[in-house]
């Protein structure tokens, strides 16, 4: 009779039983009269003990990473991973003998350069420490959705092929669409706003595309955007309240669903304050001018160095890994941004900084058709180019806003990766189009 | 003091209280001395009663779909939607007066042609009956993920821009990728298989792209694929067991999360049998030859009419809305398909038919590098074109398989939509690139 498979992590619950495990041969250790096979499956590692000379000989030629099926007796052993091992095993290979991986997967640290990892991703990411960020990433996405579901948001899917560039003509990929020109969507912005009229509250997790001409550690040609948009807000502060809950939900989900990965990578999960500290853009500039040794006043945006300084300030003064900077100047925000009614040169928008880096951008959007026409006119934009988007606002739209979180950037910051490619399974950039 | 907003569906719980609601002016009815405003929000409808001549006059000019904020006293009235209405209201417009929608949104049936709906999607889909399929769709996706999460699957994100066509050179969209040719991914097939080596069990919900040159009711240039792939299977039957649970989970999620939409559209949810009936492809052909009046034996695939006949057979003979057809001829399956070891002209693959339509394709894949080289050689394929994909299999891969469900097709079949565009927010096809 076929014995169903037991995961490595569950072995201790089967001591004394004849049990089947299956996994990759993570490591073989040959002692004088005993050979240990360490198998790796999705739950962890399991040790198999071979003492019969014929059994040792039969597995002697099997290289690491070969896939094995092992039936044996579960025996308690405090020195084995998890406190139990398989003895008296019958070993069957499920794959051909494996070609050696590009670096040793069994070593506690992954001794490989980033290009080696990326070139051989489907093998390299088997290393538990290289796989762990993606478990944290998956748990983060689950937390994002769970929080918004609870708040009555509806999940949507929007087109990734669009007739014209979403926000600007720059950095878009062109497509041959049945002989017509089309583009890959830089964001679901227009679509998610449009369906606020249908569902009130929507979220989408999906790919967005930027033809980034620069090769940096934090830009990709495709990344995963966690988008939310909702109506019936007073202003951007309502959006910040929801975003705070979403971030807290993501952290809680990582703690609950990816605990082993968090431990393996020695990640310190952030505490999300009930009220994340916030600074108005103008206040932030004053603070920088008074304390940072630089005077950025008059600049329309914050430089990365300023974001780092402000993040350190928030950690020092408020004990927070997060900081909202609100009220960015309208001149640096897209045309659909809602101005601050009291100070129209500033916007009802925000960035959320996390450990020194801009992680989320969001804010209130315009919701009146007449305001859109005026905003486009003031910027020299052509309303005809946005006709189907704009028409929605003529049909009755509530005050609304939303935000977008870059998933790979979030995970990179969380696990302390210096390059966003470490948290992307198969990155796409200026130079990389495969694997 | 600002009163926080109450949803229409929650009004009955606030009888006697001064309460604020907000929504779209769904319908105005003017009687001799009373005007009724029916507001629509994401939870349903709420009635507002105006009796003061000045209040009636103040709202007289407001067209339907204008966004309103109403503060009033919740008063029980068995004839109002939900059994309660707002009296003594103060009405404030949150939007400019709305331009009329392309058809009446307040009528119980949506009196609009499909092109009108698609051209004005962000307004047309506000009609409760046109919105309902998307609530069912969102609930289906949630059920897909919840079922697989429970089974230890990890959510992944894979590239949508690829170096070469996934499965064949036909029907791919070309991109200008920083001056190099690239393509939009037709499926995550290669990526999801590759990371079975990393995570063992993976799922992804994401867009796939097909440059379909035909204008049909069931093909789109972009659709949403619900993908799963997992290792350590015996053969395709293990995949069918998981798929059965996933479909059952999707149906259960629709029942739990989209009950109002199911009721509004009068959808009969299918019962998913513990064991879905199945026929081998050869048996299916025999059955058709003996009973359908046609003889398809010798054909390598089933025609749509045959799928319908077989579905009716399953309903009649087994009381099932679902039917597995297994063992499709290898000649019609992609090169990575695992053959049936006992009858190598047939494959370890399946289709799942749902109410007459092919809904899911899946099966066991090859997992040995040598088998891939042989399969490509037999078909005249060029291994060099698949180098990075194939290399994974040289490094030790377990027997694995998976499936892909077309989300829009699933929802269409469930709600009885005759055109897949009715279950796609903003469809993309041969002729349509906006909105």
Coordinates of N, CA, C and O in Angstrom, one line a residue, chain B residues 113-200:
Chain B
X113 N -27.4 47.7 -24.9 CA -26.7 46.7 -25.7 C -25.3 46.6 -25.1 O -24.8 47.5 -24.4
X114 N -24.7 45.5 -25.4 CA -23.3 45.2 -24.9 C -22.3 46.3 -25.3 O -21.6 46.8 -24.5
X115 N -22.3 46.8 -26.6 CA -21.4 47.8 -26.9 C -21.6 49.1 -26.1 O -20.6 49.8 -25.7
X116 N -22.8 49.4 -25.8 CA -23.1 50.6 -25.0 C -22.5 50.4 -23.6 O -21.9 51.3 -23.0
X117 N -22.7 49.2 -23.0 CA -22.2 48.9 -21.7 C -20.6 49.0 -21.7 O -20.0 49.7 -20.9
X118 N -20.0 48.4 -22.7 CA -18.6 48.4 -22.8 C -18.0 49.8 -23.1 O -17.0 50.2 -22.5
X119 N -18.6 50.6 -23.9 CA -18.2 51.9 -24.2 C -18.2 52.9 -23.0 O -17.5 53.8 -22.9
X120 N -19.2 52.6 -22.1 CA -19.4 53.5 -20.9 C -19.3 52.6 -19.6 O -20.0 52.8 -18.7
X121 N -18.3 51.7 -19.6 CA -18.3 50.8 -18.5 C -18.3 51.4 -17.1 O -19.0 50.9 -16.2
X122 N -17.5 52.4 -16.9 CA -17.4 53.0 -15.5 C -18.7 53.5 -15.0 O -18.9 53.7 -13.8
X123 N -19.7 53.9 -15.9 CA -21.0 54.3 -15.5 C -22.0 53.2 -15.6 O -22.8 52.9 -14.7
X124 N -21.9 52.4 -16.7 CA -22.9 51.3 -17.0 C -22.9 50.3 -15.9 O -23.9 49.7 -15.4
X125 N -21.6 50.0 -15.4 CA -21.5 48.9 -14.4 C -22.0 49.3 -13.0 O -22.0 48.5 -12.1
X126 N -22.4 50.5 -12.9 CA -23.1 50.9 -11.6 C -24.4 50.2 -11.5 O -25.0 50.1 -10.4
X127 N -25.0 49.8 -12.6 CA -26.3 49.1 -12.6 C -26.1 47.8 -11.7 O -25.2 47.0 -12.0
X128 N -26.9 47.7 -10.7 CA -26.7 46.5 -9.8 C -26.5 45.2 -10.5 O -25.7 44.3 -10.1
X129 N -27.3 45.0 -11.6 CA -27.3 43.7 -12.2 C -26.0 43.5 -13.1 O -25.6 42.4 -13.4
X130 N -25.5 44.6 -13.6 CA -24.2 44.6 -14.3 C -23.0 44.5 -13.4 O -21.9 44.0 -13.8
X131 N -23.1 45.1 -12.2 CA -22.0 45.0 -11.3 C -21.9 43.6 -10.6 O -20.8 43.2 -10.3
X132 N -23.1 43.0 -10.4 CA -23.1 41.7 -9.7 C -22.1 40.6 -10.2 O -21.5 40.0 -9.3
X133 N -21.9 40.4 -11.5 CA -21.0 39.4 -11.9 C -19.5 39.6 -11.3 O -18.8 38.7 -11.1
X134 N -19.2 40.9 -11.1 CA -17.8 41.2 -10.7 C -17.7 40.9 -9.2 O -16.6 40.7 -8.7
X135 N -18.8 41.0 -8.5 CA -18.8 40.6 -7.0 C -18.6 39.1 -7.0 O -17.9 38.6 -6.1
X136 N -19.2 38.4 -7.9 CA -19.1 36.9 -7.9 C -17.7 36.6 -8.3 O -17.1 35.6 -7.8
X137 N -17.1 37.3 -9.3 CA -15.8 37.1 -9.7 C -14.8 37.3 -8.6 O -13.9 36.4 -8.3
X138 N -14.9 38.4 -7.8 CA -14.0 38.7 -6.7 C -14.1 37.6 -5.6 O -13.1 37.1 -5.1
X139 N -15.3 37.1 -5.4 CA -15.5 36.1 -4.4 C -14.9 34.7 -4.9 O -14.3 34.0 -4.1
X140 N -15.0 34.5 -6.2 CA -14.4 33.3 -6.7 C -12.9 33.3 -6.5 O -12.3 32.3 -6.1
X141 N -12.2 34.4 -6.8 CA -10.8 34.5 -6.7 C -10.4 34.3 -5.2 O -9.4 33.6 -4.9
X142 N -11.2 34.9 -4.3 CA -10.9 34.7 -2.9 C -11.0 33.2 -2.5 O -10.1 32.7 -1.7
X143 N -11.9 32.5 -3.0 CA -12.1 31.1 -2.8 C -10.9 30.3 -3.3 O -10.5 29.3 -2.7
X144 N -10.5 30.7 -4.5 CA -9.4 30.0 -5.2 C -8.1 30.1 -4.2 O -7.5 29.1 -3.9
X145 N -7.8 31.3 -3.8 CA -6.6 31.5 -3.0 C -6.8 30.8 -1.6 O -5.8 30.2 -1.1
X146 N -8.0 31.0 -1.0 CA -8.1 30.4 0.4 C -7.9 28.9 0.3 O -7.3 28.3 1.2
X147 N -8.5 28.2 -0.7 CA -8.3 26.8 -0.8 C -6.9 26.4 -0.9 O -6.4 25.5 -0.2
X148 N -6.2 27.1 -1.8 CA -4.7 26.7 -2.0 C -3.9 27.1 -0.8 O -2.9 26.4 -0.5
X149 N -4.1 28.2 -0.2 CA -3.4 28.6 1.0 C -3.5 27.5 2.0 O -2.5 27.1 2.6
X150 N -4.7 27.0 2.2 CA -4.9 25.9 3.2 C -4.1 24.7 2.9 O -3.7 23.9 3.7
X151 N -3.8 24.5 1.6 CA -3.1 23.3 1.1 C -1.6 23.6 1.1 O -0.8 22.8 0.6
X152 N -1.1 24.7 1.6 CA 0.3 25.0 1.6 C 0.9 25.6 0.4 O 2.1 25.5 0.2
X153 N 0.1 26.2 -0.5 CA 0.6 26.8 -1.7 C 1.1 28.2 -1.4 O 0.6 28.9 -0.5
X154 N 2.1 28.7 -2.1 CA 2.7 30.0 -1.9 C 2.3 30.9 -3.1 O 2.4 30.4 -4.3
X155 N 1.8 32.1 -2.8 CA 1.5 33.0 -3.9 C 2.7 33.6 -4.5 O 3.6 34.0 -3.8
X156 N 2.8 33.6 -5.9 CA 3.9 34.2 -6.6 C 3.5 35.2 -7.6 O 2.3 35.3 -7.9
X157 N 4.5 36.1 -8.0 CA 4.3 37.0 -9.1 C 5.4 36.7 -10.1 O 6.5 36.6 -9.8
X158 N 5.0 36.5 -11.4 CA 5.9 36.2 -12.4 C 6.0 37.3 -13.5 O 5.0 38.1 -13.6
X159 N 7.0 37.3 -14.3 CA 7.1 38.3 -15.4 C 6.0 38.2 -16.5 O 5.7 37.1 -16.9
X160 N 5.6 39.3 -16.9 CA 4.6 39.3 -18.0 C 5.3 39.7 -19.3 O 4.7 39.7 -20.4
X161 N 6.6 40.1 -19.2 CA 7.4 40.4 -20.4 C 8.4 39.2 -20.5 O 9.1 39.0 -19.6
X162 N 8.4 38.6 -21.7 CA 9.3 37.4 -21.8 C 10.1 37.5 -23.1 O 9.7 38.3 -24.0
X163 N 11.2 36.8 -23.1 CA 12.1 36.9 -24.2 C 11.6 36.1 -25.5 O 11.9 36.5 -26.6
X164 N 10.9 35.0 -25.2 CA 10.4 34.3 -26.4 C 9.0 33.8 -26.1 O 8.6 33.8 -24.9
X165 N 8.2 33.5 -27.1 CA 6.8 33.1 -26.9 C 6.8 31.8 -26.0 O 7.6 30.9 -26.1
X166 N 5.8 31.8 -25.1 CA 5.8 30.7 -24.1 C 5.6 29.3 -24.7 O 6.3 28.4 -24.5
X167 N 4.6 29.2 -25.5 CA 4.2 27.9 -25.9 C 4.2 27.7 -27.4 O 4.4 26.6 -27.9
X168 N 4.1 28.8 -28.2 CA 4.1 28.7 -29.6 C 4.4 30.1 -30.1 O 4.2 31.1 -29.4
X169 N 4.7 30.2 -31.3 CA 5.0 31.6 -31.9 C 3.7 32.3 -32.2 O 3.8 33.5 -32.5
X170 N 2.6 31.7 -32.2 CA 1.4 32.3 -32.7 C 0.7 33.1 -31.5 O 0.9 32.9 -30.4
X171 N 0.0 34.1 -32.0 CA -0.9 34.9 -31.0 C -0.2 35.6 -29.9 O -0.7 35.7 -28.8
X172 N 1.1 36.0 -30.1 CA 1.8 36.8 -29.1 C 1.8 38.2 -29.5 O 1.9 38.6 -30.7
X173 N 1.8 39.1 -28.5 CA 2.0 40.5 -28.7 C 3.5 40.8 -28.6 O 4.1 40.5 -27.6
X174 N 4.0 41.6 -29.5 CA 5.4 42.0 -29.5 C 5.5 43.3 -28.8 O 4.6 44.2 -28.8
X175 N 6.6 43.5 -28.1 CA 6.9 44.7 -27.3 C 8.3 45.3 -27.8 O 9.2 44.5 -28.1
X176 N 8.4 46.6 -27.7 CA 9.7 47.2 -27.9 C 10.3 47.3 -26.5 O 9.9 48.1 -25.7
X177 N 11.3 46.4 -26.2 CA 11.8 46.4 -24.8 C 13.2 47.0 -24.9 O 14.2 46.3 -25.1
X178 N 13.3 48.3 -24.6 CA 14.6 49.0 -24.6 C 15.3 48.7 -25.9 O 16.5 48.5 -26.0
X179 N 14.5 48.7 -27.0 CA 15.1 48.5 -28.3 C 15.3 47.1 -28.8 O 15.6 46.8 -29.9
X180 N 15.0 46.2 -27.9 CA 15.0 44.7 -28.2 C 13.6 44.2 -28.4 O 12.7 44.7 -27.7
X181 N 13.4 43.2 -29.2 CA 12.1 42.6 -29.2 C 11.8 41.7 -28.0 O 12.7 41.1 -27.5
X182 N 10.6 41.8 -27.5 CA 10.2 40.9 -26.4 C 8.7 40.7 -26.6 O 8.1 41.2 -27.6
X183 N 8.1 39.9 -25.7 CA 6.7 39.5 -25.9 C 5.9 39.6 -24.6 O 6.5 39.4 -23.5
X184 N 4.6 39.7 -24.7 CA 3.8 39.6 -23.5 C 3.5 38.1 -23.2 O 3.2 37.3 -24.2
X185 N 3.6 37.7 -22.0 CA 3.5 36.3 -21.6 C 2.1 35.8 -21.9 O 1.1 36.4 -21.5
X186 N 2.0 34.6 -22.6 CA 0.7 34.0 -22.9 C 0.2 33.2 -21.7 O -0.9 32.8 -21.6
X187 N 1.1 32.9 -20.7 CA 0.8 32.2 -19.5 C 2.0 32.2 -18.6 O 3.1 32.4 -19.1
X188 N 1.8 31.9 -17.3 CA 2.9 31.8 -16.4 C 3.5 30.4 -16.4 O 4.2 30.1 -15.5
X189 N 3.1 29.6 -17.3 CA 3.5 28.1 -17.3 C 4.9 27.9 -17.0 O 5.2 27.1 -16.0
X190 N 5.8 28.4 -17.7 CA 7.3 28.1 -17.5 C 7.7 28.5 -16.1 O 8.5 27.9 -15.4
X191 N 7.3 29.7 -15.7 CA 7.7 30.3 -14.4 C 7.1 29.4 -13.2 O 7.8 29.2 -12.3
X192 N 5.8 29.1 -13.4 CA 5.3 28.4 -12.2 C 5.9 27.0 -12.1 O 6.1 26.5 -11.0
X193 N 6.2 26.4 -13.2 CA 6.9 25.1 -13.1 C 8.3 25.3 -12.5 O 8.6 24.5 -11.6
X194 N 9.0 26.3 -13.0 CA 10.4 26.5 -12.5 C 10.4 26.6 -11.0 O 11.3 26.1 -10.3
X195 N 9.4 27.3 -10.4 CA 9.5 27.6 -8.9 C 8.8 26.5 -8.1 O 8.8 26.6 -6.9
X196 N 8.3 25.4 -8.8 CA 8.0 24.2 -8.0 C 9.2 23.7 -7.3 O 9.2 23.2 -6.2
X197 N 10.4 23.9 -7.9 CA 11.6 23.6 -7.3 C 12.0 24.4 -6.1 O 12.8 24.0 -5.3
X198 N 11.4 25.5 -6.0 CA 11.6 26.4 -4.8 C 10.6 26.3 -3.7 O 10.9 26.1 -2.6
X199 N 9.3 26.3 -4.1 CA 8.2 26.4 -3.1 C 7.4 25.1 -3.1 O 6.5 25.0 -2.3
X200 N 7.6 24.2 -4.0 CA 6.8 23.0 -4.2 C 5.4 23.2 -4.7 O 4.9 22.5 -5.6

